[in-house]
PDB file of C-alpha atoms in Angstrom:
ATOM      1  CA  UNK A   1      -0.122 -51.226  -0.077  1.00 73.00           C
ATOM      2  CA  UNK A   2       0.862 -50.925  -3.323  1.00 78.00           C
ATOM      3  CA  UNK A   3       2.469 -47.806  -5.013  1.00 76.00           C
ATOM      4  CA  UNK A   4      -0.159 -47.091  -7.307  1.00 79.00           C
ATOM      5  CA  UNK A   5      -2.594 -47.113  -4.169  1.00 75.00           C
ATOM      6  CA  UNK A   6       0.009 -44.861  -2.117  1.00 77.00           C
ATOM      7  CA  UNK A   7       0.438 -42.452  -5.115  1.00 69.00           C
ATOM      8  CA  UNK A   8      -3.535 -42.033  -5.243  1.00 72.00           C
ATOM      9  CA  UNK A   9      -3.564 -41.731  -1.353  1.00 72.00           C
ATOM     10  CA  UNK A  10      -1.263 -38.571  -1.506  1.00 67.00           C
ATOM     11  CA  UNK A  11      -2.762 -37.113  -4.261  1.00 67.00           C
ATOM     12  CA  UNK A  12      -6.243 -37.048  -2.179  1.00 65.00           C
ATOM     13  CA  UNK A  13      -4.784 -35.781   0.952  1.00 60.00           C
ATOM     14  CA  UNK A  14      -2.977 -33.278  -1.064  1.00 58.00           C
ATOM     15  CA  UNK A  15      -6.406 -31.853  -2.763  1.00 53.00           C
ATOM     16  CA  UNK A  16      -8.100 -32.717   0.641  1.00 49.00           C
ATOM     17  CA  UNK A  17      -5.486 -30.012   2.309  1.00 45.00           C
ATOM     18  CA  UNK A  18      -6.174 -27.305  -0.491  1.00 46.00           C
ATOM     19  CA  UNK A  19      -8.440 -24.496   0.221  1.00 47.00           C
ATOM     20  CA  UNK A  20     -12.137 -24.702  -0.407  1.00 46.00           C
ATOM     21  CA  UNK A  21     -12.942 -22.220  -3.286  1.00 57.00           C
ATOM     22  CA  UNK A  22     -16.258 -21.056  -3.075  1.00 61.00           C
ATOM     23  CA  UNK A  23     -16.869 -19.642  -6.449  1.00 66.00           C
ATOM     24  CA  UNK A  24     -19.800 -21.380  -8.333  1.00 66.00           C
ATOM     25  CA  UNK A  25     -19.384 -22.174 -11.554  1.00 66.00           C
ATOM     26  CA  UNK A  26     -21.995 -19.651 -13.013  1.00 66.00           C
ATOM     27  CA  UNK A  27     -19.762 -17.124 -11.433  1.00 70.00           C
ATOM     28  CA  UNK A  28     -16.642 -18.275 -13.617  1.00 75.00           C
ATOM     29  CA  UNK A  29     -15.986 -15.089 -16.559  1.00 75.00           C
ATOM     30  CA  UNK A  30     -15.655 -17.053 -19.701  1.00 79.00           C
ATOM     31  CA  UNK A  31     -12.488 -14.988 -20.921  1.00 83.00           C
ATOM     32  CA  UNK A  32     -10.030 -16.741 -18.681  1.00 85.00           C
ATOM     33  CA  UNK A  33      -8.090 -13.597 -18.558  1.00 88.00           C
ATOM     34  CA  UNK A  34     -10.376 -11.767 -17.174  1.00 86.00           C
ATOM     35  CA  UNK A  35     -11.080 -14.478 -14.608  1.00 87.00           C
ATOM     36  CA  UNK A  36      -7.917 -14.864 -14.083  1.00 89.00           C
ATOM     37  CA  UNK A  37      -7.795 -11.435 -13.089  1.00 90.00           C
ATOM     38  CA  UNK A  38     -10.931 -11.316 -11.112  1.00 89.00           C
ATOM     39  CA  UNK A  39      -9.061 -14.323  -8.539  1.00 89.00           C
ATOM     40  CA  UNK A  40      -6.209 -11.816  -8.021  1.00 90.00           C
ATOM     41  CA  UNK A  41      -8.366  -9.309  -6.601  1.00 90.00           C
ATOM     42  CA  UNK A  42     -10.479 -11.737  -5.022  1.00 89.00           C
ATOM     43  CA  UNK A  43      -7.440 -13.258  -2.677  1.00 89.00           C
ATOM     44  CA  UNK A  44      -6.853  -9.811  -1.824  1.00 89.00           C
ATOM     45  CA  UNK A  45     -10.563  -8.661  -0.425  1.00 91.00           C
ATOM     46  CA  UNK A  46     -11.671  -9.869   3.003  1.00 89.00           C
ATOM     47  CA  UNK A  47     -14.893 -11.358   3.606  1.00 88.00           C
ATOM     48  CA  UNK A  48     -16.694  -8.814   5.818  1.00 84.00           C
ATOM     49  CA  UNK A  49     -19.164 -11.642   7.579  1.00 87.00           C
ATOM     50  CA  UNK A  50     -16.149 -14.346   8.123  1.00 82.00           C
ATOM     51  CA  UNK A  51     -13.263 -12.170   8.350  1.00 75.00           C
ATOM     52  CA  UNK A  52     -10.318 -14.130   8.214  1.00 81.00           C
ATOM     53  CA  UNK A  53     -11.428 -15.296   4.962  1.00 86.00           C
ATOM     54  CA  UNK A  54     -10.836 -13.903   1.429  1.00 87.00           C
ATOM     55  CA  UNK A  55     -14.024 -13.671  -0.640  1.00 87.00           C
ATOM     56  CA  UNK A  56     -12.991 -16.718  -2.738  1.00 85.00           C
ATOM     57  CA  UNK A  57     -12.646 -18.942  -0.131  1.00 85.00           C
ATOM     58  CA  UNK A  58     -16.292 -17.861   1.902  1.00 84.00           C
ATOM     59  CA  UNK A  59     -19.952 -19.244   1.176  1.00 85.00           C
ATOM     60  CA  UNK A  60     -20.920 -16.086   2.744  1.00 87.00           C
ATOM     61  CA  UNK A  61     -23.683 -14.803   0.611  1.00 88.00           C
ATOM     62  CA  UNK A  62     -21.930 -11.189   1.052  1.00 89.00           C
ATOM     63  CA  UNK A  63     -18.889 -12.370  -0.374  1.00 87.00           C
ATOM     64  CA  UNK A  64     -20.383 -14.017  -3.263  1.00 88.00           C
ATOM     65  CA  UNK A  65     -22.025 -10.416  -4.194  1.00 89.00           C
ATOM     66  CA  UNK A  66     -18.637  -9.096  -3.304  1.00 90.00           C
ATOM     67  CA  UNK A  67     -16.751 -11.470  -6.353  1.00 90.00           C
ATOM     68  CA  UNK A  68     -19.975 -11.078  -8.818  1.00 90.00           C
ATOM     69  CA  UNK A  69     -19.240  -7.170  -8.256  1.00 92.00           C
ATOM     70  CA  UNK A  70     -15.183  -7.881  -8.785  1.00 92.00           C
ATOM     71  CA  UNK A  71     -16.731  -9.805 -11.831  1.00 91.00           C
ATOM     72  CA  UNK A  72     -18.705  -7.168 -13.555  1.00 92.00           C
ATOM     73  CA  UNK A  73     -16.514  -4.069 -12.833  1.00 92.00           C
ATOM     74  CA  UNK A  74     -13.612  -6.064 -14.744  1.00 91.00           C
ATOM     75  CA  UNK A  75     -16.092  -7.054 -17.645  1.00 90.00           C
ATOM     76  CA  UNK A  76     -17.158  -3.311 -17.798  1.00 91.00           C
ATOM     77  CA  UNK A  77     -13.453  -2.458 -18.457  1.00 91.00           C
ATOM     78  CA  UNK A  78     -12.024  -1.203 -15.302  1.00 90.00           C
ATOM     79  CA  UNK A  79      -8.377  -1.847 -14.358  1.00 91.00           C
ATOM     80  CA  UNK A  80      -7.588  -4.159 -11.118  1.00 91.00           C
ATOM     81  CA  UNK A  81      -6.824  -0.593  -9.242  1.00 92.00           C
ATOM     82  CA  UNK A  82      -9.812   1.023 -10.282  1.00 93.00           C
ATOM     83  CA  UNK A  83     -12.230  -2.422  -9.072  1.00 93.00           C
ATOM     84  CA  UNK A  84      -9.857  -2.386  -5.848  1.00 93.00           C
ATOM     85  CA  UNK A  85     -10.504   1.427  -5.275  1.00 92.00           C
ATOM     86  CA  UNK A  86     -14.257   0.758  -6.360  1.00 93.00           C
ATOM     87  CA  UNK A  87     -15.136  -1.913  -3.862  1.00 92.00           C
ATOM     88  CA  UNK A  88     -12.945   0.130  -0.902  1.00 92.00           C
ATOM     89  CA  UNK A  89     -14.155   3.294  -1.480  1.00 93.00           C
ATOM     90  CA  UNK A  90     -17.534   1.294  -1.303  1.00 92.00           C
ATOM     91  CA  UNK A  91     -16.993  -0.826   1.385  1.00 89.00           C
ATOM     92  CA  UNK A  92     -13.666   0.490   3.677  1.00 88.00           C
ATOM     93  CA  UNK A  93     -10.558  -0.224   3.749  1.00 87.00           C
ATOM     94  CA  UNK A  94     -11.455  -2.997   6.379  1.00 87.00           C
ATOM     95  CA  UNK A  95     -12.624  -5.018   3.275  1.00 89.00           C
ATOM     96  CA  UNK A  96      -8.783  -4.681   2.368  1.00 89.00           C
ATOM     97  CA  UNK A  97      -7.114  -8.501   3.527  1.00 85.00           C
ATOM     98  CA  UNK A  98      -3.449  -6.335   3.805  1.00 84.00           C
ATOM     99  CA  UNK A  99      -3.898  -2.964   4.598  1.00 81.00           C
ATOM    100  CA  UNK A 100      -2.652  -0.440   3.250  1.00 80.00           C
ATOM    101  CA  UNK A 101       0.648   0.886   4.135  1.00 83.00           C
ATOM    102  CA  UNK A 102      -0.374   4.768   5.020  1.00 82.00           C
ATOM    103  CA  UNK A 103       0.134   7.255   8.000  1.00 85.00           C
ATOM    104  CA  UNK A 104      -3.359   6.468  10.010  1.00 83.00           C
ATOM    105  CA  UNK A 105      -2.382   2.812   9.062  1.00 81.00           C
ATOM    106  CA  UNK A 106       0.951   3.323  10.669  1.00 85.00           C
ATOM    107  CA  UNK A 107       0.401   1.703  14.337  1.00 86.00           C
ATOM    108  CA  UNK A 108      -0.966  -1.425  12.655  1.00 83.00           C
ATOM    109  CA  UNK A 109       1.936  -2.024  10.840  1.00 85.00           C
ATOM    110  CA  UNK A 110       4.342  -0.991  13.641  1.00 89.00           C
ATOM    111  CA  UNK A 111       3.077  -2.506  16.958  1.00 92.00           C
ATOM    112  CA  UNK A 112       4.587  -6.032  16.284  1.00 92.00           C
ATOM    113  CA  UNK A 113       7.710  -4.657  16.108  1.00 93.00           C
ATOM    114  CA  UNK A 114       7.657  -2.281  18.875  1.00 94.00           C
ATOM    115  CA  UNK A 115       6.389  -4.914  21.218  1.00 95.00           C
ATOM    116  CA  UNK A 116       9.475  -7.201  19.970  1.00 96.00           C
ATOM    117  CA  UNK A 117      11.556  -4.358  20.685  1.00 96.00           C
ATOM    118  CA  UNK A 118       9.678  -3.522  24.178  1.00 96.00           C
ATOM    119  CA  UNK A 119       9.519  -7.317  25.204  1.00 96.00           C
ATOM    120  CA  UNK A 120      13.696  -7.288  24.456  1.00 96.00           C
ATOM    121  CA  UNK A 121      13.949  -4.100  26.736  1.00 95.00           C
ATOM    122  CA  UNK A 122      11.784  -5.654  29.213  1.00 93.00           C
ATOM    123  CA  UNK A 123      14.457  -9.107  29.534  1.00 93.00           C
ATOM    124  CA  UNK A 124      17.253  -6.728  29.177  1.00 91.00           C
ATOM    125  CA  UNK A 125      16.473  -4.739  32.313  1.00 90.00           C
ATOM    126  CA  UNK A 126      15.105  -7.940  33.931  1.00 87.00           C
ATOM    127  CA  UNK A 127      18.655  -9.159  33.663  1.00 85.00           C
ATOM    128  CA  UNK A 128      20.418  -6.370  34.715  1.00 84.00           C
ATOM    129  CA  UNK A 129      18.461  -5.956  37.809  1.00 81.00           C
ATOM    130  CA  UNK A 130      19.219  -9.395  39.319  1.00 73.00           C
ATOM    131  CA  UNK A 131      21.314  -8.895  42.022  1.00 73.00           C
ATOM    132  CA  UNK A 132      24.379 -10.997  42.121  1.00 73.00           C
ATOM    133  CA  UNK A 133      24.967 -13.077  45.148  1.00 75.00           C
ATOM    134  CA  UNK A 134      27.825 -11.508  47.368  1.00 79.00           C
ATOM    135  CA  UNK A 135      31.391 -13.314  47.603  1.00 80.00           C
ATOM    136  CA  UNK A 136      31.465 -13.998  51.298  1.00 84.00           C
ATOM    137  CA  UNK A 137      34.581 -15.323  52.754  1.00 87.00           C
ATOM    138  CA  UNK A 138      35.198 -17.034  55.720  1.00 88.00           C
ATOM    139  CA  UNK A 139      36.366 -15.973  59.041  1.00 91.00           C
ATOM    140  CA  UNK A 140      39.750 -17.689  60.806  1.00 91.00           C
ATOM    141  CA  UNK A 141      37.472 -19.240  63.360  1.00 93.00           C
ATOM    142  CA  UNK A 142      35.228 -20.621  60.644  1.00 91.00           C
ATOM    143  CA  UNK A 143      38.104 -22.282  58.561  1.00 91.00           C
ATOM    144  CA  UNK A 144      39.120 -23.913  61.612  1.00 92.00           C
ATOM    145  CA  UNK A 145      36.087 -25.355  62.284  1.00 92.00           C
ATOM    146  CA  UNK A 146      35.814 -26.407  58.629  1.00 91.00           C
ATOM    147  CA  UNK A 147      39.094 -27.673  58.685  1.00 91.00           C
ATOM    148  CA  UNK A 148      38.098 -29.897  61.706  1.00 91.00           C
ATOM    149  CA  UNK A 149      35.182 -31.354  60.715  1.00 91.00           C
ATOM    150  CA  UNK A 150      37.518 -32.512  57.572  1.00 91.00           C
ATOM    151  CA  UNK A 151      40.089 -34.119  59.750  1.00 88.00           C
ATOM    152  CA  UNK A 152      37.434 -36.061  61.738  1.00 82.00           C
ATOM    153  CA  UNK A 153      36.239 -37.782  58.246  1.00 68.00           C
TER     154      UNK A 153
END
């Protein structure tokens, strides 16, 4: 295979492995500013019919009202805050990909490291709890025995 062919190979397998954007291009602001803007926000805003996805990357026809709504709150003027507060305040903070750091938020952000620190404890005590095996040693009669048996080898 030639390198020209190999080059082109990775280059398709590279755009292959990139995420599938699902904005259409009538959706696409013509100031690229503000569009520029409008994908920040967009990576940041769950998909509330996929989920795991941010409303760029779902066909969900939710998510598509979701980014035409980022869309024409930024063309009316608002700041990325005030569309982010706009479209949580509308929607929860659910809609929110990271959540917000905040006191009822608290146990979300805390339980992977308390069961870290739990699951340590756990192997700790685990390991302290193992008995060890006793030293025993052996009687006269016993080493005499032993000593036998070696002499008859």
């Amino acid at each position: 295979m030639s390198v020209t062919a190999r080059c082109a190979l990775a280059a398709a397998l590279l755009l292959a492995s990139l995420p599938a954007l699902a904005v259409q291009p009538g959706e696409v602001m013509k100031d690229p500013a503000l569009e520029h803007r409008a994908r920040e926000i967009s990576e940041g805003l769950r998909c509330l019919v996929c989920q795991n996805q941010s409303i760029d990357d779902s066909d969900a026809p939710l998510a598509k009202d979701l980014r035409l709504l980022v869309r024409d709150r930024l063309a009316k003027g608002d700041s990325n805050e005030a569309v982010r507060d706009y479209v949580v305040a509308r929607y929860g903070e659910f809609v929110l990909l990271r959540p917000v750091f905040a006191l009822h938020t608290l146990i979300l952000w805390l339980t992977p490291a308390l069961a870290v620190v739990l699951g340590l404890f756990g192997l700790w005590r685990l390991a302290r709890r193992r008995p060890t095996a006793p030293v025993r040693h052996l009687s006269a009669a016993e080493e005499a025995e032993v000593a036998a048996l070696l002499r008859r080898e």
